[in-house]
Amino acid sequence: MAAAPHPSSVAPPEVTMELHAGNRDRLVAALRAHLSASARPLHGLVLLQGGEERTRYCTDHLELFRQESYFAYLFGVQEPGLYGAIDIVSGQSILFAPRLPADYAVWMGEIKPLSYFKDKYKVDMVFYVDEIAQVLQDRFGVHGKPLLFVLYGKNTDSGNYSKPASFEGMEKFDSDSSTLHPILTECRVIKSDMEIALIQYANDVSSEAHIEVMRQARPGMKEYQLESIFLHHVYMYGGCRYCSYTCICATGENSSVLHYGHAAAPNDRTLNDGDMALMDMGAEYHFYGSDITCSYPINGKFSNNQTIIYNAVLRAHNAVITHMWPGVNWMDMHKLAEQTILESLKKERIIHGDVTDMMTQRLGSVFMPHGLGHLLGIDTHDPGGYPEGLERPKEPGLSSLRTIRELKEGMVITVEPGCYFIDALLIPARDDPVSSKFFNWEEIEKYKRFGGVRIESDVYVTAHGCKNLTNCPRETWEIEAVMAGAPWPLRASTEKSTNNGLPKAS
């Protein structure tokens, strides 16, 4: 009997530690440039503390460890409990590993020698954590106290602060907690070719998994079954043990809940014939992630109303990608998406009036309350959205933007317009005498339990435009064909000669 066809065309790539050596080199160059411009001496060490294992509350249950992101960026270390240092003068890198007790070998496996960490992570030196103070003083204190640049700064998405390194004997050193964070964050904003390759791989395997979910979705299933299909595919065939975030597997009215899938809404609804599905899921590979959303009808055929809303969002998605290149302001792209959706809804008589007036009244935020997208990399919401000098807007919808930066070559940013029918937003709009006049409330009533549509792709900004790293069916006819069993990409014989007048994303 012939073997069943392999359900994946990708395989986990080998990862070279040159990726992280390059990240360290970029940081050292940026720090040297900053210190020179500030007329400060070129000396000191970057010192980061890696993540620690955590137990579940008061129990001895160890949660699956995932490295702290800044530490992962610079060193690529998978194990918990390490520190890392980089000498600004020489560029030399040092890891400090924990000195493990003998019984670790019984329960957790072989205790690796220091040479293992040196060889695996391609650093210049490795010592034990309890030797940090002595090593730094002996090797870098020839001309006085070594200056330690530690990581401390605010994440503008969460409002949380990064944890500065601390160790026994640190009081003997001078430390600077304000310089490193903005410089290291800015380094993470621009991706190297090696980083792009990993993000592309995460997109490739996640795109495949989305298509697998699409093909298996049927009325009567549970949302968590769709989630499990995705998780199985990216792990079984892609080697992705982690997802970039908690999967959002929303159907019917749940698809209007922007962060559905959390513990209080755990992807457990039964799928009904006629539902729209909104699947927002992305795999992570060697720390680097993806963030992809596909929306489609559970029964495989778009109804008229589903087509109207889906195509409104697709037009916005494609319009933004068509206009992306270095120098473009992201807030302008968000407004372009809003305007495109409003124009589509007006054409279908769901709203009426002047679209310019709607934009002034921020009507777009009623249908798309979230921002258009966010930086993507080692974190799903990668840092750097609001560097010093940029302030978050206050207006509805715009206040949800995770960045208002101008695009730069080397950024990876998600493009994820959406259109939702959310009572918590529609009811106040109906009660507002200015906003209410723009709505055709009889038409709105037809979408009361519709939920929403989101289309999300991960896009790499290039010198002359952008590249869409995501490879999922997007046109309604493509989705219907794939859900009916057609291969993806579609063969020429399957493709239609028309695509409903919608511009293709690059």
Coordinates of C-alpha atoms in Angstrom, one line a residue:
M1 CA 0.0 0.0 0.0
A2 CA 1.3 3.4 -0.9
A3 CA 2.1 5.8 2.0
A4 CA -0.3 8.6 2.6
P5 CA 0.9 11.9 1.3
H6 CA 2.8 14.0 3.8
P7 CA 0.5 16.8 5.0
S8 CA 3.4 19.3 5.2
S9 CA 5.8 20.7 2.6
V10 CA 8.1 22.3 5.2
A11 CA 10.5 20.9 7.8
P12 CA 12.0 22.6 10.8
P13 CA 15.2 24.5 9.8
E14 CA 18.5 24.3 11.6
V15 CA 19.2 27.4 13.6
T16 CA 22.7 28.8 13.7
M17 CA 23.9 30.9 16.7
E18 CA 25.4 33.4 14.2
L19 CA 21.9 34.9 14.3
H20 CA 22.4 35.9 18.0
A21 CA 26.0 36.8 17.5
G22 CA 24.8 39.2 14.8
N23 CA 22.2 40.6 17.2
R24 CA 24.9 41.2 19.8
D25 CA 27.1 42.9 17.2
R26 CA 24.3 45.3 16.3
L27 CA 23.7 46.2 19.9
V28 CA 27.4 46.9 20.5
A29 CA 27.6 49.1 17.5
A30 CA 24.5 51.0 18.5
L31 CA 25.7 51.5 22.1
R32 CA 29.1 52.7 20.9
A33 CA 27.4 55.2 18.5
H34 CA 25.2 56.4 21.3
L35 CA 28.1 56.8 23.8
S36 CA 30.2 58.6 21.3
A37 CA 27.4 61.0 20.4
S38 CA 26.9 61.7 24.1
A39 CA 30.6 62.3 24.6
R40 CA 30.7 59.4 27.1
P41 CA 33.6 57.0 27.5
L42 CA 33.4 53.8 25.5
H43 CA 33.6 51.2 28.3
G44 CA 31.2 49.0 30.3
L45 CA 29.4 45.8 30.0
V46 CA 25.8 45.0 29.0
L47 CA 24.4 42.6 31.6
L48 CA 21.1 40.7 31.2
Q49 CA 19.5 38.2 33.5
G50 CA 17.7 35.4 31.7
G51 CA 14.3 34.0 32.7
E52 CA 13.7 31.8 35.7
E53 CA 11.6 28.6 35.9
R54 CA 8.3 29.1 37.7
T55 CA 6.0 26.7 39.5
R56 CA 2.2 26.8 39.4
Y57 CA 1.3 28.9 42.5
C58 CA 2.4 27.0 45.7
T59 CA 2.8 23.6 44.0
D60 CA 5.8 21.8 42.7
H61 CA 4.3 21.8 39.1
L62 CA 6.9 23.4 36.8
E63 CA 5.4 25.4 34.0
L64 CA 7.0 25.0 30.6
F65 CA 9.8 27.5 30.5
R66 CA 10.2 30.0 27.7
Q67 CA 13.2 32.4 27.7
E68 CA 12.8 36.1 28.5
S69 CA 12.7 37.8 25.1
Y70 CA 15.6 40.3 25.3
F71 CA 17.8 37.5 26.6
A72 CA 16.7 35.2 23.8
Y73 CA 17.4 37.9 21.2
L74 CA 21.0 38.3 22.3
F75 CA 22.0 34.8 23.3
G76 CA 19.4 32.3 22.0
V77 CA 19.6 30.4 25.3
Q78 CA 16.9 27.9 26.0
E79 CA 17.7 27.0 29.6
P80 CA 16.5 29.0 32.6
G81 CA 18.7 30.6 35.3
L82 CA 21.5 32.1 33.1
Y83 CA 23.0 35.6 32.9
G84 CA 24.7 37.1 29.9
A85 CA 27.2 39.9 29.5
I86 CA 28.8 41.7 26.5
D87 CA 31.9 43.9 26.8
I88 CA 31.3 47.1 24.8
V89 CA 35.0 47.6 24.1
S90 CA 35.9 44.1 22.7
G91 CA 32.5 42.8 21.9
Q92 CA 33.3 39.7 23.8
S93 CA 30.3 37.7 25.1
I94 CA 30.0 35.8 28.4
L95 CA 27.4 33.4 29.8
F96 CA 27.0 32.6 33.4
A97 CA 25.3 29.2 34.1
P98 CA 23.8 28.1 37.4
R99 CA 25.8 25.6 39.4
L100 CA 23.3 22.7 39.7
P101 CA 23.0 20.3 42.6
A102 CA 24.1 16.7 42.0
D103 CA 20.5 15.3 42.2
Y104 CA 19.6 17.4 39.2
A105 CA 21.1 14.6 37.1
V106 CA 18.6 12.1 38.6
W107 CA 15.4 14.1 37.9
M108 CA 16.2 16.4 35.0
G109 CA 19.1 14.8 33.1
E110 CA 22.8 15.3 32.6
I111 CA 24.4 18.3 34.2
K112 CA 26.1 20.0 31.3
P113 CA 29.7 21.3 31.7
L114 CA 30.5 24.9 31.0
S115 CA 32.1 23.9 27.7
Y116 CA 28.7 22.7 26.5
F117 CA 27.2 26.2 26.8
K118 CA 30.2 27.8 25.2
D119 CA 30.0 25.4 22.2
K120 CA 26.3 25.5 21.9
Y121 CA 25.7 29.2 22.1
K122 CA 29.0 30.3 20.5
V123 CA 30.0 32.8 23.2
D124 CA 33.6 33.7 24.2
M125 CA 33.5 32.7 27.8
V126 CA 31.3 30.8 30.3
F127 CA 31.4 30.8 34.1
Y128 CA 29.1 30.0 36.9
V129 CA 26.5 32.4 38.2
D130 CA 28.1 32.5 41.6
E131 CA 31.2 33.8 40.0
I132 CA 29.7 36.9 38.3
A133 CA 31.1 39.5 40.6
Q134 CA 34.6 38.0 40.7
V135 CA 34.8 37.5 37.0
L136 CA 33.6 41.0 36.1
Q137 CA 35.9 42.6 38.5
D138 CA 39.0 40.6 37.6
R139 CA 38.6 40.8 33.9
F140 CA 37.0 44.2 33.4
G141 CA 38.0 46.2 36.5
V142 CA 41.5 47.1 35.6
H143 CA 40.7 50.8 35.4
G144 CA 38.3 50.9 38.3
K145 CA 34.7 49.8 38.8
P146 CA 33.2 48.2 35.7
L147 CA 30.1 50.0 34.5
L148 CA 27.1 47.7 34.0
F149 CA 24.4 48.6 31.5
V150 CA 21.3 46.8 32.8
L151 CA 17.9 46.4 31.2
Y152 CA 15.1 48.5 32.6
G153 CA 12.3 50.2 30.7
K154 CA 8.6 50.2 30.0
N155 CA 6.9 48.0 27.5
T156 CA 4.4 50.3 25.8
D157 CA 2.0 47.4 25.0
S158 CA 1.7 45.9 28.5
G159 CA 2.7 48.8 30.6
N160 CA 5.1 46.4 32.5
Y161 CA 8.7 47.1 33.0
S162 CA 11.6 44.8 32.1
K163 CA 13.6 43.3 34.9
P164 CA 17.1 44.7 35.5
A165 CA 19.8 42.1 36.3
S166 CA 20.7 41.6 39.9
F167 CA 23.3 39.4 41.5
E168 CA 25.1 39.0 44.8
G169 CA 27.8 41.7 45.0
M170 CA 26.3 44.0 42.5
E171 CA 26.6 46.9 44.9
K172 CA 30.3 46.9 44.2
F173 CA 29.7 48.0 40.6
D174 CA 28.4 51.2 38.9
S175 CA 25.2 50.6 37.0
D176 CA 23.3 52.5 34.3
S177 CA 19.6 51.5 34.0
S178 CA 18.4 54.1 31.5
T179 CA 20.6 53.7 28.4
L180 CA 20.2 50.1 27.4
H181 CA 16.5 49.6 27.1
P182 CA 15.7 52.0 24.3
I183 CA 18.8 51.1 22.3
L184 CA 18.2 47.3 22.5
T185 CA 14.5 47.8 21.8
E186 CA 15.3 49.7 18.6
C187 CA 17.7 46.9 17.6
R188 CA 14.8 44.5 17.8
V189 CA 12.6 46.6 15.6
I190 CA 14.8 46.0 12.5
K191 CA 15.1 42.4 11.5
S192 CA 18.2 40.7 10.0
D193 CA 17.9 38.3 7.1
M194 CA 18.4 35.4 9.6
E195 CA 15.5 36.6 11.7
I196 CA 13.3 37.1 8.6
A197 CA 14.0 33.5 7.6
L198 CA 12.7 32.2 11.0
I199 CA 9.6 34.5 10.9
Q200 CA 9.0 33.2 7.4
Y201 CA 9.3 29.6 8.5
A202 CA 6.8 30.3 11.4
N203 CA 4.5 31.8 8.8
D204 CA 4.9 28.9 6.4
V205 CA 4.0 26.2 8.9
S206 CA 1.2 28.3 10.5
S207 CA -0.3 29.0 7.0
E208 CA -0.3 25.3 6.4
A209 CA -2.0 24.6 9.7
H210 CA -4.6 27.3 9.1
I211 CA -5.4 25.6 5.8
E212 CA -5.7 22.2 7.5
V213 CA -8.1 23.7 10.0
M214 CA -10.1 25.2 7.2
R215 CA -10.4 21.9 5.4
Q216 CA -11.5 20.0 8.5
A217 CA -14.0 22.5 9.9
R218 CA -17.6 21.2 9.9
P219 CA -20.8 22.2 11.6
G220 CA -21.2 20.3 14.9
M221 CA -17.6 20.4 15.8
K222 CA -16.3 22.4 18.8
E223 CA -14.1 25.4 18.6
Y224 CA -11.4 23.7 20.6
Q225 CA -11.2 20.9 18.0
L226 CA -10.2 23.5 15.5
E227 CA -7.6 24.8 17.9
S228 CA -6.3 21.2 18.4
I229 CA -5.9 20.7 14.7
F230 CA -3.7 23.8 14.4
L231 CA -1.6 22.9 17.5
H232 CA -1.1 19.3 16.2
H233 CA 0.0 20.4 12.8
V234 CA 2.5 23.1 13.9
Y235 CA 4.1 20.7 16.5
M236 CA 3.9 17.4 14.6
Y237 CA 5.2 18.7 11.3
G238 CA 6.7 22.0 12.2
G239 CA 8.6 21.3 15.4
C240 CA 6.8 24.3 17.0
R241 CA 6.3 23.5 20.7
Y242 CA 5.1 27.0 21.5
C243 CA 2.5 29.2 20.0
S244 CA 3.1 33.0 19.8
Y245 CA -0.1 33.6 21.9
T246 CA -3.3 31.9 23.1
C247 CA -5.2 30.7 20.1
I248 CA -8.4 32.6 19.2
C249 CA -10.9 30.1 17.7
A250 CA -14.1 32.1 17.5
T251 CA -17.3 31.2 15.6
G252 CA -20.6 32.9 15.3
E253 CA -21.1 35.9 17.7
N254 CA -17.8 34.9 19.5
S255 CA -15.9 36.3 16.5
S256 CA -16.8 39.8 17.7
V257 CA -14.8 39.2 20.9
L258 CA -11.4 40.5 20.0
H259 CA -9.3 38.4 22.4
Y260 CA -11.6 35.4 22.6
G261 CA -10.0 32.1 23.7
H262 CA -8.9 33.1 27.2
A263 CA -9.7 31.0 30.3
A264 CA -13.1 32.7 30.7
A265 CA -14.0 32.0 27.0
P266 CA -12.1 28.9 26.2
N267 CA -12.9 28.1 22.6
D268 CA -15.7 25.7 23.5
R269 CA -18.7 26.7 21.5
T270 CA -20.4 24.3 19.1
L271 CA -20.0 25.3 15.4
N272 CA -23.3 25.9 13.6
D273 CA -24.1 25.8 9.9
G274 CA -24.1 29.4 8.7
D275 CA -21.5 30.6 11.3
M276 CA -18.5 32.6 10.3
A277 CA -15.2 31.4 11.9
L278 CA -12.4 33.8 12.9
M279 CA -9.2 31.8 13.5
D280 CA -6.3 33.9 14.9
M281 CA -3.4 31.5 15.6
G282 CA 0.3 31.6 15.1
A283 CA 3.2 29.2 15.8
E284 CA 6.6 30.2 17.3
Y285 CA 9.9 28.6 16.2
H286 CA 13.2 29.3 18.0
F287 CA 11.6 32.2 19.8
Y288 CA 10.4 33.9 16.5
G289 CA 6.7 34.0 15.9
S290 CA 3.8 34.5 13.5
D291 CA 0.4 36.0 13.9
I292 CA -2.2 35.0 11.3
T293 CA -6.0 35.4 11.1
C294 CA -8.3 33.6 8.6
S295 CA -12.0 34.2 8.5
Y296 CA -14.4 31.9 6.6
P297 CA -17.8 30.2 6.7
I298 CA -17.9 27.0 8.6
N299 CA -20.0 25.3 5.9
G300 CA -17.6 26.3 3.2
K301 CA -19.9 28.6 1.3
F302 CA -20.1 32.4 1.8
S303 CA -23.6 33.8 2.2
N304 CA -24.4 37.2 0.7
N305 CA -24.0 39.0 4.1
Q306 CA -20.7 37.1 4.8
T307 CA -19.4 38.1 1.4
I308 CA -20.2 41.8 2.0
I309 CA -18.4 42.0 5.3
Y310 CA -15.5 39.8 4.3
N311 CA -14.8 41.7 1.1
A312 CA -14.9 45.0 2.9
V313 CA -12.1 43.8 5.2
L314 CA -10.2 42.2 2.3
R315 CA -10.2 45.4 0.4
A316 CA -8.8 47.2 3.4
H317 CA -6.2 44.5 3.9
N318 CA -5.1 44.7 0.3
A319 CA -5.2 48.4 0.1
V320 CA -2.8 48.8 3.1
I321 CA -0.3 46.2 1.7
T322 CA -0.4 48.0 -1.6
H323 CA 0.6 51.3 0.0
M324 CA 3.3 50.0 2.4
W325 CA 6.8 51.2 1.9
P326 CA 9.5 52.9 4.0
G327 CA 8.5 56.4 5.2
V328 CA 4.8 55.7 5.3
N329 CA 3.1 56.6 8.6
W330 CA 1.3 53.7 10.2
M331 CA -1.5 55.9 11.5
D332 CA -2.2 56.8 7.9
M333 CA -2.4 53.1 7.0
H334 CA -4.9 52.6 9.9
K335 CA -7.1 55.4 8.6
L336 CA -6.8 54.0 5.0
A337 CA -8.2 50.7 6.4
E338 CA -11.0 52.4 8.2
Q339 CA -12.0 54.5 5.2
T340 CA -11.9 51.5 2.9
I341 CA -14.2 49.5 5.2
L342 CA -16.6 52.5 5.7
E343 CA -16.8 53.0 1.9
S344 CA -17.7 49.3 1.4
L345 CA -20.3 49.4 4.1
K346 CA -21.8 52.6 2.6
K347 CA -22.0 51.0 -0.8
E348 CA -24.0 48.1 0.8
R349 CA -26.3 50.7 2.6
I350 CA -25.3 49.5 6.0
I351 CA -24.3 53.1 6.7
H352 CA -25.0 56.3 4.9
G353 CA -23.7 59.8 4.7
D354 CA -20.4 61.4 3.9
V355 CA -17.4 59.1 4.6
T356 CA -15.2 62.1 5.4
D357 CA -17.6 63.2 8.1
M358 CA -17.7 59.6 9.4
M359 CA -13.9 59.7 9.7
T360 CA -14.1 63.0 11.6
Q361 CA -16.6 61.4 14.0
R362 CA -14.3 58.3 14.3
L363 CA -17.1 56.1 13.1
G364 CA -14.5 53.6 11.9
S365 CA -13.7 52.7 15.5
V366 CA -17.3 51.4 16.0
F367 CA -16.6 48.6 13.4
M368 CA -12.8 48.3 14.0
P369 CA -12.0 49.2 17.6
H370 CA -8.4 47.7 17.5
G371 CA -5.3 49.0 15.8
L372 CA -4.4 48.0 12.3
G373 CA -1.4 45.9 13.4
H374 CA 1.7 45.7 15.5
L375 CA 5.4 44.9 15.2
L376 CA 6.2 41.2 15.2
G377 CA 9.3 39.2 16.1
I378 CA 10.4 37.4 19.2
D379 CA 7.2 38.7 20.8
T380 CA 3.8 38.7 19.1
H381 CA 3.5 42.4 20.1
D382 CA 7.2 43.2 19.6
P383 CA 8.5 46.2 21.5
G384 CA 9.4 49.5 20.0
G385 CA 6.0 50.7 19.0
Y386 CA 6.3 54.0 20.9
P387 CA 9.9 55.1 21.2
E388 CA 10.7 58.3 23.1
G389 CA 9.0 61.3 21.5
L390 CA 5.9 59.4 20.2
E391 CA 2.7 59.6 22.2
R392 CA -0.3 57.3 21.9
P393 CA -3.3 59.0 20.3
K394 CA -6.4 59.6 22.4
E395 CA -9.1 59.3 19.8
P396 CA -11.4 56.2 19.7
G397 CA -9.7 53.4 17.6
L398 CA -6.5 55.4 17.3
S399 CA -5.8 55.0 21.0
S400 CA -5.6 51.2 20.3
L401 CA -2.8 51.6 17.8
R402 CA 0.3 49.7 19.1
T403 CA 2.5 52.0 17.0
I404 CA 2.2 55.2 15.0
R405 CA 5.8 55.0 13.6
E406 CA 6.9 55.6 10.1
L407 CA 7.7 52.3 8.4
K408 CA 11.4 51.4 8.0
E409 CA 13.0 48.8 5.9
G410 CA 13.5 45.7 7.9
M411 CA 10.4 46.0 10.1
V412 CA 7.9 43.1 10.3
I413 CA 4.4 44.3 11.1
T414 CA 1.0 42.7 11.0
V415 CA -1.8 44.0 8.8
E416 CA -5.0 43.0 10.4
P417 CA -8.1 45.1 9.6
G418 CA -11.4 43.8 10.9
C419 CA -15.1 44.6 10.9
Y420 CA -17.2 43.5 13.9
F421 CA -20.7 44.0 15.1
I422 CA -20.2 44.6 18.9
D423 CA -23.2 45.6 21.0
A424 CA -21.0 47.3 23.5
L425 CA -20.0 49.8 20.7
L426 CA -23.2 49.9 18.6
I427 CA -25.5 50.7 21.5
P428 CA -23.6 53.8 22.5
A429 CA -23.3 54.9 18.8
R430 CA -27.1 54.5 18.5
D431 CA -27.6 56.7 21.6
D432 CA -25.3 59.4 20.3
P433 CA -27.2 61.9 18.3
V434 CA -24.3 62.7 16.0
S435 CA -23.1 59.2 15.3
S436 CA -26.5 57.6 15.1
K437 CA -27.5 59.4 11.9
F438 CA -24.8 57.6 9.9
F439 CA -26.2 54.1 10.6
N440 CA -29.0 52.3 8.7
W441 CA -30.2 50.6 11.8
E442 CA -32.6 48.2 9.9
E443 CA -29.6 46.9 8.0
I444 CA -27.4 46.8 11.2
E445 CA -30.1 44.6 12.8
K446 CA -29.5 41.9 10.1
Y447 CA -25.9 41.6 11.4
K448 CA -26.8 41.5 15.1
R449 CA -25.4 38.0 15.7
F450 CA -22.9 38.0 12.8
G451 CA -19.8 38.4 14.9
G452 CA -17.0 39.8 12.9
V453 CA -14.3 39.3 10.3
R454 CA -10.5 39.8 10.6
I455 CA -7.9 39.1 8.0
E456 CA -4.3 39.2 9.3
S457 CA -1.0 38.8 7.5
D458 CA 2.6 39.3 8.6
V459 CA 4.3 41.8 6.3
Y460 CA 8.0 42.6 5.9
V461 CA 8.9 46.1 4.9
T462 CA 11.5 46.1 2.1
A463 CA 13.5 48.9 0.4
H464 CA 10.9 49.4 -2.3
G465 CA 7.6 48.2 -0.8
C466 CA 6.8 45.1 1.3
K467 CA 6.6 41.3 1.2
N468 CA 3.6 39.4 2.6
L469 CA 5.1 36.5 4.5
T470 CA 1.8 34.8 5.0
N471 CA 0.4 32.3 2.5
C472 CA -3.2 31.6 3.0
P473 CA -6.2 31.7 0.7
R474 CA -7.8 35.1 0.9
E475 CA -10.3 35.6 -1.9
T476 CA -13.7 34.2 -1.2
W477 CA -13.5 31.9 -4.2
E478 CA -10.1 30.7 -3.1
I479 CA -11.4 29.8 0.3
E480 CA -14.4 28.0 -1.0
A481 CA -12.2 26.0 -3.4
V482 CA -9.7 25.0 -0.6
M483 CA -12.5 24.1 1.8
A484 CA -14.0 21.9 -1.0
G485 CA -10.7 20.0 -1.3
A486 CA -8.6 21.9 -3.9
P487 CA -4.9 22.0 -3.3
W488 CA -3.2 25.2 -2.2
P489 CA -1.8 27.1 -4.0
L490 CA -4.6 26.6 -6.4
R491 CA -3.7 25.0 -9.7
A492 CA -4.3 27.1 -12.9
S493 CA -7.3 25.0 -13.8
T494 CA -9.0 25.8 -10.5
E495 CA -8.4 29.6 -10.6
K496 CA -11.1 31.9 -11.7
S497 CA -10.3 34.5 -14.4
T498 CA -11.8 37.1 -12.1
N499 CA -11.3 37.9 -8.4
N500 CA -14.4 40.0 -7.8
G501 CA -12.5 43.2 -8.6
L502 CA -10.4 43.0 -5.5
P503 CA -6.7 43.9 -5.8
K504 CA -4.3 41.1 -5.0
A505 CA -1.9 41.5 -2.1
S506 CA 1.7 41.4 -3.0

